[in-house]
Amino acid sequence: MKKTKHFEFLGFISLFLTLISLAITLTINFIPLFRWSITRFDLEGISGLSKDVLLENYRLLLNFLNRPWVSELNLPNFPMSEAGLGHFYDVKNLFILNYGILLVTLIPSVYFVYYLWNRRKMWRLVRPFQWGMLIPVGFGFVMAIGFNTFFVLFHELFFSNDDWIFNPVTDPIINVLPEQFFMYCFILFFILIELLFFSFVVIGRNSIKKEKRASE
């Protein structure tokens, strides 16, 4: 009994980590959001570069951040200071950490869901994911009060230096990655994680209904 509780606890932790890292992965690779931001924030006018050139530089940046074997960041239209480059290396480490979490937890999470399904315990998904849905709502509330404060706290939590405070003169890429763009990235992440959590609540509730119908 005690082993079962420990197993299920670890199973839920693994499943939560899988879904969170999946939502992060989808968010950071959602290029249409940056494409929309180019028009929304007039990034062509700010940078003096065309939409195609901005998208190409953004793709090169994502290639660097996403691929462990890409060790150098070279953006043809954006010179970069040592501090700016250092920050993107720090971001790359976080990207790789996220992918590592996704890969490590994916198979255990799939097995855990199969375990619940095989033992007719899918109803156990409902309560944890109902509670889980409250967390993004809380972060969203904090963000709505003042995104700038939220943004600063986020960087202070995940980065051990001030390299993320870019100087537009030495690191002009910050002009085309405005704070508002990252705000919409966080909004997208919260929407995705809410949808993923809600889907497991629905799956759990449907299993309860099926069990009731089967027993009638």
PDB file of C-alpha atoms in Angstrom:
ATOM      1  CA  MET A   1       0.000   0.000   0.000  1.00  0.00           C
ATOM      2  CA  LYS A   2       2.797   2.389   0.957  1.00  0.00           C
ATOM      3  CA  LYS A   3       4.733   1.508  -2.201  1.00  0.00           C
ATOM      4  CA  THR A   4       1.621   2.147  -4.289  1.00  0.00           C
ATOM      5  CA  LYS A   5       1.192   5.610  -2.764  1.00  0.00           C
ATOM      6  CA  HIS A   6       4.833   6.459  -3.426  1.00  0.00           C
ATOM      7  CA  PHE A   7       4.555   5.164  -6.987  1.00  0.00           C
ATOM      8  CA  GLU A   8       1.417   7.195  -7.686  1.00  0.00           C
ATOM      9  CA  PHE A   9       2.921  10.310  -6.110  1.00  0.00           C
ATOM     10  CA  LEU A  10       5.989  10.029  -8.344  1.00  0.00           C
ATOM     11  CA  GLY A  11       3.717   9.268 -11.284  1.00  0.00           C
ATOM     12  CA  PHE A  12       1.774  12.494 -10.808  1.00  0.00           C
ATOM     13  CA  ILE A  13       4.995  14.491 -10.403  1.00  0.00           C
ATOM     14  CA  SER A  14       6.307  12.997 -13.644  1.00  0.00           C
ATOM     15  CA  LEU A  15       3.048  13.702 -15.472  1.00  0.00           C
ATOM     16  CA  PHE A  16       2.958  17.319 -14.301  1.00  0.00           C
ATOM     17  CA  LEU A  17       6.574  17.849 -15.372  1.00  0.00           C
ATOM     18  CA  THR A  18       5.871  16.293 -18.771  1.00  0.00           C
ATOM     19  CA  LEU A  19       2.905  18.581 -19.418  1.00  0.00           C
ATOM     20  CA  ILE A  20       4.690  21.704 -18.181  1.00  0.00           C
ATOM     21  CA  SER A  21       7.792  21.017 -20.276  1.00  0.00           C
ATOM     22  CA  LEU A  22       5.574  20.205 -23.274  1.00  0.00           C
ATOM     23  CA  ALA A  23       3.749  23.539 -22.913  1.00  0.00           C
ATOM     24  CA  ILE A  24       7.106  25.333 -22.671  1.00  0.00           C
ATOM     25  CA  THR A  25       8.369  23.507 -25.770  1.00  0.00           C
ATOM     26  CA  LEU A  26       5.300  24.459 -27.797  1.00  0.00           C
ATOM     27  CA  THR A  27       5.515  28.073 -26.650  1.00  0.00           C
ATOM     28  CA  ILE A  28       9.200  28.716 -27.332  1.00  0.00           C
ATOM     29  CA  ASN A  29       8.938  27.195 -30.810  1.00  0.00           C
ATOM     30  CA  PHE A  30       5.711  28.924 -31.845  1.00  0.00           C
ATOM     31  CA  ILE A  31       7.158  31.124 -34.605  1.00  0.00           C
ATOM     32  CA  PRO A  32       3.711  32.496 -35.672  1.00  0.00           C
ATOM     33  CA  LEU A  33       3.676  34.494 -32.422  1.00  0.00           C
ATOM     34  CA  PHE A  34       6.855  36.326 -33.418  1.00  0.00           C
ATOM     35  CA  ARG A  35       5.527  36.774 -36.957  1.00  0.00           C
ATOM     36  CA  TRP A  36       2.405  38.407 -35.506  1.00  0.00           C
ATOM     37  CA  SER A  37       4.541  40.546 -33.167  1.00  0.00           C
ATOM     38  CA  ILE A  38       6.448  42.002 -36.123  1.00  0.00           C
ATOM     39  CA  THR A  39       3.243  43.638 -37.322  1.00  0.00           C
ATOM     40  CA  ARG A  40       1.731  44.266 -33.880  1.00  0.00           C
ATOM     41  CA  PHE A  41       4.761  46.181 -32.561  1.00  0.00           C
ATOM     42  CA  ASP A  42       6.013  47.597 -35.896  1.00  0.00           C
ATOM     43  CA  LEU A  43       9.338  45.806 -35.583  1.00  0.00           C
ATOM     44  CA  GLU A  44      10.124  46.534 -39.248  1.00  0.00           C
ATOM     45  CA  GLY A  45       9.912  50.257 -38.586  1.00  0.00           C
ATOM     46  CA  ILE A  46      11.897  49.997 -35.354  1.00  0.00           C
ATOM     47  CA  SER A  47      14.699  47.898 -36.827  1.00  0.00           C
ATOM     48  CA  GLY A  48      14.712  49.091 -40.433  1.00  0.00           C
ATOM     49  CA  LEU A  49      14.675  45.424 -41.509  1.00  0.00           C
ATOM     50  CA  SER A  50      12.088  43.563 -43.544  1.00  0.00           C
ATOM     51  CA  LYS A  51       9.764  40.945 -42.097  1.00  0.00           C
ATOM     52  CA  ASP A  52      11.611  38.148 -43.933  1.00  0.00           C
ATOM     53  CA  VAL A  53      14.978  39.278 -42.552  1.00  0.00           C
ATOM     54  CA  LEU A  54      13.605  39.485 -39.015  1.00  0.00           C
ATOM     55  CA  LEU A  55      12.100  35.992 -39.297  1.00  0.00           C
ATOM     56  CA  GLU A  56      15.366  34.570 -40.644  1.00  0.00           C
ATOM     57  CA  ASN A  57      17.324  36.026 -37.716  1.00  0.00           C
ATOM     58  CA  TYR A  58      14.710  34.693 -35.288  1.00  0.00           C
ATOM     59  CA  ARG A  59      14.959  31.210 -36.807  1.00  0.00           C
ATOM     60  CA  LEU A  60      18.757  31.336 -36.484  1.00  0.00           C
ATOM     61  CA  LEU A  61      18.350  32.319 -32.839  1.00  0.00           C
ATOM     62  CA  LEU A  62      15.973  29.398 -32.221  1.00  0.00           C
ATOM     63  CA  ASN A  63      18.353  27.034 -33.989  1.00  0.00           C
ATOM     64  CA  PHE A  64      21.092  28.080 -31.585  1.00  0.00           C
ATOM     65  CA  LEU A  65      18.872  27.807 -28.512  1.00  0.00           C
ATOM     66  CA  ASN A  66      17.302  24.480 -29.485  1.00  0.00           C
ATOM     67  CA  ARG A  67      20.257  22.487 -30.793  1.00  0.00           C
ATOM     68  CA  PRO A  68      22.970  21.346 -28.368  1.00  0.00           C
ATOM     69  CA  TRP A  69      25.445  20.825 -31.213  1.00  0.00           C
ATOM     70  CA  VAL A  70      25.171  24.473 -32.381  1.00  0.00           C
ATOM     71  CA  SER A  71      27.834  26.140 -30.245  1.00  0.00           C
ATOM     72  CA  GLU A  72      28.033  29.594 -31.838  1.00  0.00           C
ATOM     73  CA  LEU A  73      25.397  32.273 -32.225  1.00  0.00           C
ATOM     74  CA  ASN A  74      25.791  34.401 -35.332  1.00  0.00           C
ATOM     75  CA  LEU A  75      22.954  36.704 -36.296  1.00  0.00           C
ATOM     76  CA  PRO A  76      23.830  38.456 -39.583  1.00  0.00           C
ATOM     77  CA  ASN A  77      21.844  41.605 -38.841  1.00  0.00           C
ATOM     78  CA  PHE A  78      22.393  41.972 -35.106  1.00  0.00           C
ATOM     79  CA  PRO A  79      25.791  42.603 -33.518  1.00  0.00           C
ATOM     80  CA  MET A  80      26.041  41.397 -29.950  1.00  0.00           C
ATOM     81  CA  SER A  81      28.042  42.267 -26.853  1.00  0.00           C
ATOM     82  CA  GLU A  82      29.779  39.678 -24.700  1.00  0.00           C
ATOM     83  CA  ALA A  83      27.116  40.080 -22.007  1.00  0.00           C
ATOM     84  CA  GLY A  84      24.297  39.733 -24.528  1.00  0.00           C
ATOM     85  CA  LEU A  85      25.861  36.620 -25.984  1.00  0.00           C
ATOM     86  CA  GLY A  86      26.386  35.236 -22.485  1.00  0.00           C
ATOM     87  CA  HIS A  87      22.695  35.657 -21.728  1.00  0.00           C
ATOM     88  CA  PHE A  88      21.692  33.662 -24.783  1.00  0.00           C
ATOM     89  CA  TYR A  89      24.038  30.881 -23.686  1.00  0.00           C
ATOM     90  CA  ASP A  90      22.245  30.910 -20.322  1.00  0.00           C
ATOM     91  CA  VAL A  91      18.896  30.742 -22.122  1.00  0.00           C
ATOM     92  CA  LYS A  92      20.194  27.855 -24.232  1.00  0.00           C
ATOM     93  CA  ASN A  93      21.016  25.933 -21.045  1.00  0.00           C
ATOM     94  CA  LEU A  94      17.428  26.421 -19.848  1.00  0.00           C
ATOM     95  CA  PHE A  95      16.082  25.245 -23.209  1.00  0.00           C
ATOM     96  CA  ILE A  96      18.208  22.090 -23.041  1.00  0.00           C
ATOM     97  CA  LEU A  97      17.155  21.515 -19.415  1.00  0.00           C
ATOM     98  CA  ASN A  98      13.512  21.759 -20.454  1.00  0.00           C
ATOM     99  CA  TYR A  99      13.993  19.240 -23.263  1.00  0.00           C
ATOM    100  CA  GLY A 100      15.860  16.952 -20.872  1.00  0.00           C
ATOM    101  CA  ILE A 101      12.946  17.027 -18.413  1.00  0.00           C
ATOM    102  CA  LEU A 102      10.495  16.289 -21.223  1.00  0.00           C
ATOM    103  CA  LEU A 103      12.514  13.313 -22.479  1.00  0.00           C
ATOM    104  CA  VAL A 104      13.202  11.873 -19.024  1.00  0.00           C
ATOM    105  CA  THR A 105       9.596  12.102 -17.797  1.00  0.00           C
ATOM    106  CA  LEU A 106       7.696  11.271 -20.995  1.00  0.00           C
ATOM    107  CA  ILE A 107       7.933   7.476 -20.888  1.00  0.00           C
ATOM    108  CA  PRO A 108       7.264   7.229 -17.088  1.00  0.00           C
ATOM    109  CA  SER A 109       4.250   9.536 -17.580  1.00  0.00           C
ATOM    110  CA  VAL A 110       2.845   7.417 -20.402  1.00  0.00           C
ATOM    111  CA  TYR A 111       3.357   4.301 -18.276  1.00  0.00           C
ATOM    112  CA  PHE A 112       1.664   5.959 -15.286  1.00  0.00           C
ATOM    113  CA  VAL A 113      -1.404   6.907 -17.340  1.00  0.00           C
ATOM    114  CA  TYR A 114      -1.530   3.325 -18.661  1.00  0.00           C
ATOM    115  CA  TYR A 115      -1.223   2.094 -15.065  1.00  0.00           C
ATOM    116  CA  LEU A 116      -4.237   4.194 -14.017  1.00  0.00           C
ATOM    117  CA  TRP A 117      -6.248   3.154 -17.062  1.00  0.00           C
ATOM    118  CA  ASN A 118      -5.458  -0.538 -16.609  1.00  0.00           C
ATOM    119  CA  ARG A 119      -6.606  -0.436 -12.972  1.00  0.00           C
ATOM    120  CA  ARG A 120      -9.629   1.744 -13.678  1.00  0.00           C
ATOM    121  CA  LYS A 121      -8.184   4.587 -11.645  1.00  0.00           C
ATOM    122  CA  MET A 122      -8.376   7.342 -14.240  1.00  0.00           C
ATOM    123  CA  TRP A 123     -10.701   9.190 -11.878  1.00  0.00           C
ATOM    124  CA  ARG A 124      -7.596   9.903  -9.781  1.00  0.00           C
ATOM    125  CA  LEU A 125      -6.582  12.477 -12.413  1.00  0.00           C
ATOM    126  CA  VAL A 126      -9.434  14.850 -11.620  1.00  0.00           C
ATOM    127  CA  ARG A 127      -8.502  16.421  -8.296  1.00  0.00           C
ATOM    128  CA  PRO A 128      -4.736  16.935  -8.842  1.00  0.00           C
ATOM    129  CA  PHE A 129      -5.288  18.637 -12.180  1.00  0.00           C
ATOM    130  CA  GLN A 130      -8.141  20.752 -10.831  1.00  0.00           C
ATOM    131  CA  TRP A 131      -5.695  22.064  -8.225  1.00  0.00           C
ATOM    132  CA  GLY A 132      -3.029  22.360 -10.889  1.00  0.00           C
ATOM    133  CA  MET A 133      -5.257  24.638 -12.962  1.00  0.00           C
ATOM    134  CA  LEU A 134      -5.300  27.167 -10.123  1.00  0.00           C
ATOM    135  CA  ILE A 135      -1.535  27.761 -10.315  1.00  0.00           C
ATOM    136  CA  PRO A 136      -1.474  29.361 -13.807  1.00  0.00           C
ATOM    137  CA  VAL A 137      -4.461  31.466 -12.777  1.00  0.00           C
ATOM    138  CA  GLY A 138      -2.448  32.767  -9.822  1.00  0.00           C
ATOM    139  CA  PHE A 139       0.547  33.609 -12.006  1.00  0.00           C
ATOM    140  CA  GLY A 140      -1.759  35.217 -14.545  1.00  0.00           C
ATOM    141  CA  PHE A 141      -3.221  37.418 -11.819  1.00  0.00           C
ATOM    142  CA  VAL A 142       0.263  38.548 -10.760  1.00  0.00           C
ATOM    143  CA  MET A 143       1.113  39.218 -14.403  1.00  0.00           C
ATOM    144  CA  ALA A 144      -2.048  41.274 -14.879  1.00  0.00           C
ATOM    145  CA  ILE A 145      -1.175  43.469 -11.893  1.00  0.00           C
ATOM    146  CA  GLY A 146       2.223  44.380 -13.330  1.00  0.00           C
ATOM    147  CA  PHE A 147       3.990  42.406 -16.028  1.00  0.00           C
ATOM    148  CA  ASN A 148       7.213  44.394 -15.683  1.00  0.00           C
ATOM    149  CA  THR A 149       7.571  43.306 -12.044  1.00  0.00           C
ATOM    150  CA  PHE A 150       6.709  39.725 -12.958  1.00  0.00           C
ATOM    151  CA  PHE A 151       9.263  39.826 -15.804  1.00  0.00           C
ATOM    152  CA  VAL A 152      12.026  41.098 -13.536  1.00  0.00           C
ATOM    153  CA  LEU A 153      11.272  38.513 -10.835  1.00  0.00           C
ATOM    154  CA  PHE A 154      11.291  35.758 -13.453  1.00  0.00           C
ATOM    155  CA  HIS A 155      14.789  36.733 -14.606  1.00  0.00           C
ATOM    156  CA  GLU A 156      16.070  37.118 -11.061  1.00  0.00           C
ATOM    157  CA  LEU A 157      14.811  33.611 -10.302  1.00  0.00           C
ATOM    158  CA  PHE A 158      16.273  31.849 -13.344  1.00  0.00           C
ATOM    159  CA  PHE A 159      19.441  33.849 -14.020  1.00  0.00           C
ATOM    160  CA  SER A 160      22.349  34.475 -11.675  1.00  0.00           C
ATOM    161  CA  ASN A 161      23.583  37.656 -13.386  1.00  0.00           C
ATOM    162  CA  ASP A 162      22.338  40.870 -15.010  1.00  0.00           C
ATOM    163  CA  ASP A 163      23.273  39.931 -18.569  1.00  0.00           C
ATOM    164  CA  TRP A 164      19.573  39.862 -19.439  1.00  0.00           C
ATOM    165  CA  ILE A 165      19.436  43.678 -19.072  1.00  0.00           C
ATOM    166  CA  PHE A 166      20.328  44.457 -22.680  1.00  0.00           C
ATOM    167  CA  ASN A 167      21.697  47.773 -23.912  1.00  0.00           C
ATOM    168  CA  PRO A 168      19.930  48.629 -27.214  1.00  0.00           C
ATOM    169  CA  VAL A 169      23.124  50.279 -28.463  1.00  0.00           C
ATOM    170  CA  THR A 170      25.388  47.263 -28.030  1.00  0.00           C
ATOM    171  CA  ASP A 171      22.654  44.613 -28.356  1.00  0.00           C
ATOM    172  CA  PRO A 172      20.079  45.961 -30.843  1.00  0.00           C
ATOM    173  CA  ILE A 173      18.287  42.606 -30.924  1.00  0.00           C
ATOM    174  CA  ILE A 174      16.426  43.726 -27.812  1.00  0.00           C
ATOM    175  CA  ASN A 175      14.615  46.263 -30.008  1.00  0.00           C
ATOM    176  CA  VAL A 176      12.888  43.421 -31.872  1.00  0.00           C
ATOM    177  CA  LEU A 177      12.310  41.310 -28.753  1.00  0.00           C
ATOM    178  CA  PRO A 178      10.256  43.785 -26.718  1.00  0.00           C
ATOM    179  CA  GLU A 179       8.889  43.012 -23.293  1.00  0.00           C
ATOM    180  CA  GLN A 180       5.358  42.883 -24.736  1.00  0.00           C
ATOM    181  CA  PHE A 181       6.393  39.972 -26.968  1.00  0.00           C
ATOM    182  CA  PHE A 182       7.446  37.980 -23.920  1.00  0.00           C
ATOM    183  CA  MET A 183       4.188  38.891 -22.205  1.00  0.00           C
ATOM    184  CA  TYR A 184       2.292  37.197 -25.022  1.00  0.00           C
ATOM    185  CA  CYS A 185       4.671  34.225 -24.782  1.00  0.00           C
ATOM    186  CA  PHE A 186       3.711  33.812 -21.125  1.00  0.00           C
ATOM    187  CA  ILE A 187       0.021  34.188 -21.992  1.00  0.00           C
ATOM    188  CA  LEU A 188       0.356  31.473 -24.632  1.00  0.00           C
ATOM    189  CA  PHE A 189       2.127  29.204 -22.137  1.00  0.00           C
ATOM    190  CA  PHE A 190      -0.583  29.692 -19.512  1.00  0.00           C
ATOM    191  CA  ILE A 191      -3.314  28.963 -22.072  1.00  0.00           C
ATOM    192  CA  LEU A 192      -1.554  25.791 -23.207  1.00  0.00           C
ATOM    193  CA  ILE A 193      -0.929  24.509 -19.697  1.00  0.00           C
ATOM    194  CA  GLU A 194      -4.543  25.204 -18.720  1.00  0.00           C
ATOM    195  CA  LEU A 195      -5.777  23.286 -21.783  1.00  0.00           C
ATOM    196  CA  LEU A 196      -3.480  20.351 -21.054  1.00  0.00           C
ATOM    197  CA  PHE A 197      -4.476  20.210 -17.389  1.00  0.00           C
ATOM    198  CA  PHE A 198      -8.165  20.578 -18.256  1.00  0.00           C
ATOM    199  CA  SER A 199      -7.930  17.735 -20.773  1.00  0.00           C
ATOM    200  CA  PHE A 200      -6.836  15.395 -17.973  1.00  0.00           C
ATOM    201  CA  VAL A 201      -9.689  16.618 -15.766  1.00  0.00           C
ATOM    202  CA  VAL A 202     -12.096  15.777 -18.606  1.00  0.00           C
ATOM    203  CA  ILE A 203     -10.486  12.357 -19.118  1.00  0.00           C
ATOM    204  CA  GLY A 204     -10.847  11.629 -15.400  1.00  0.00           C
ATOM    205  CA  ARG A 205     -14.478  12.770 -15.297  1.00  0.00           C
ATOM    206  CA  ASN A 206     -15.360  10.723 -18.369  1.00  0.00           C
ATOM    207  CA  SER A 207     -13.906   7.615 -16.729  1.00  0.00           C
ATOM    208  CA  ILE A 208     -16.148   8.223 -13.700  1.00  0.00           C
ATOM    209  CA  LYS A 209     -19.197   8.456 -15.962  1.00  0.00           C
ATOM    210  CA  LYS A 210     -18.233   5.257 -17.754  1.00  0.00           C
ATOM    211  CA  GLU A 211     -17.811   3.419 -14.449  1.00  0.00           C
ATOM    212  CA  LYS A 212     -21.236   4.596 -13.296  1.00  0.00           C
ATOM    213  CA  ARG A 213     -22.881   3.489 -16.532  1.00  0.00           C
ATOM    214  CA  ALA A 214     -21.139   0.110 -16.347  1.00  0.00           C
ATOM    215  CA  SER A 215     -22.383  -0.474 -12.796  1.00  0.00           C
ATOM    216  CA  GLU A 216     -26.018   0.365 -13.591  1.00  0.00           C
TER     217      GLU A 216
END
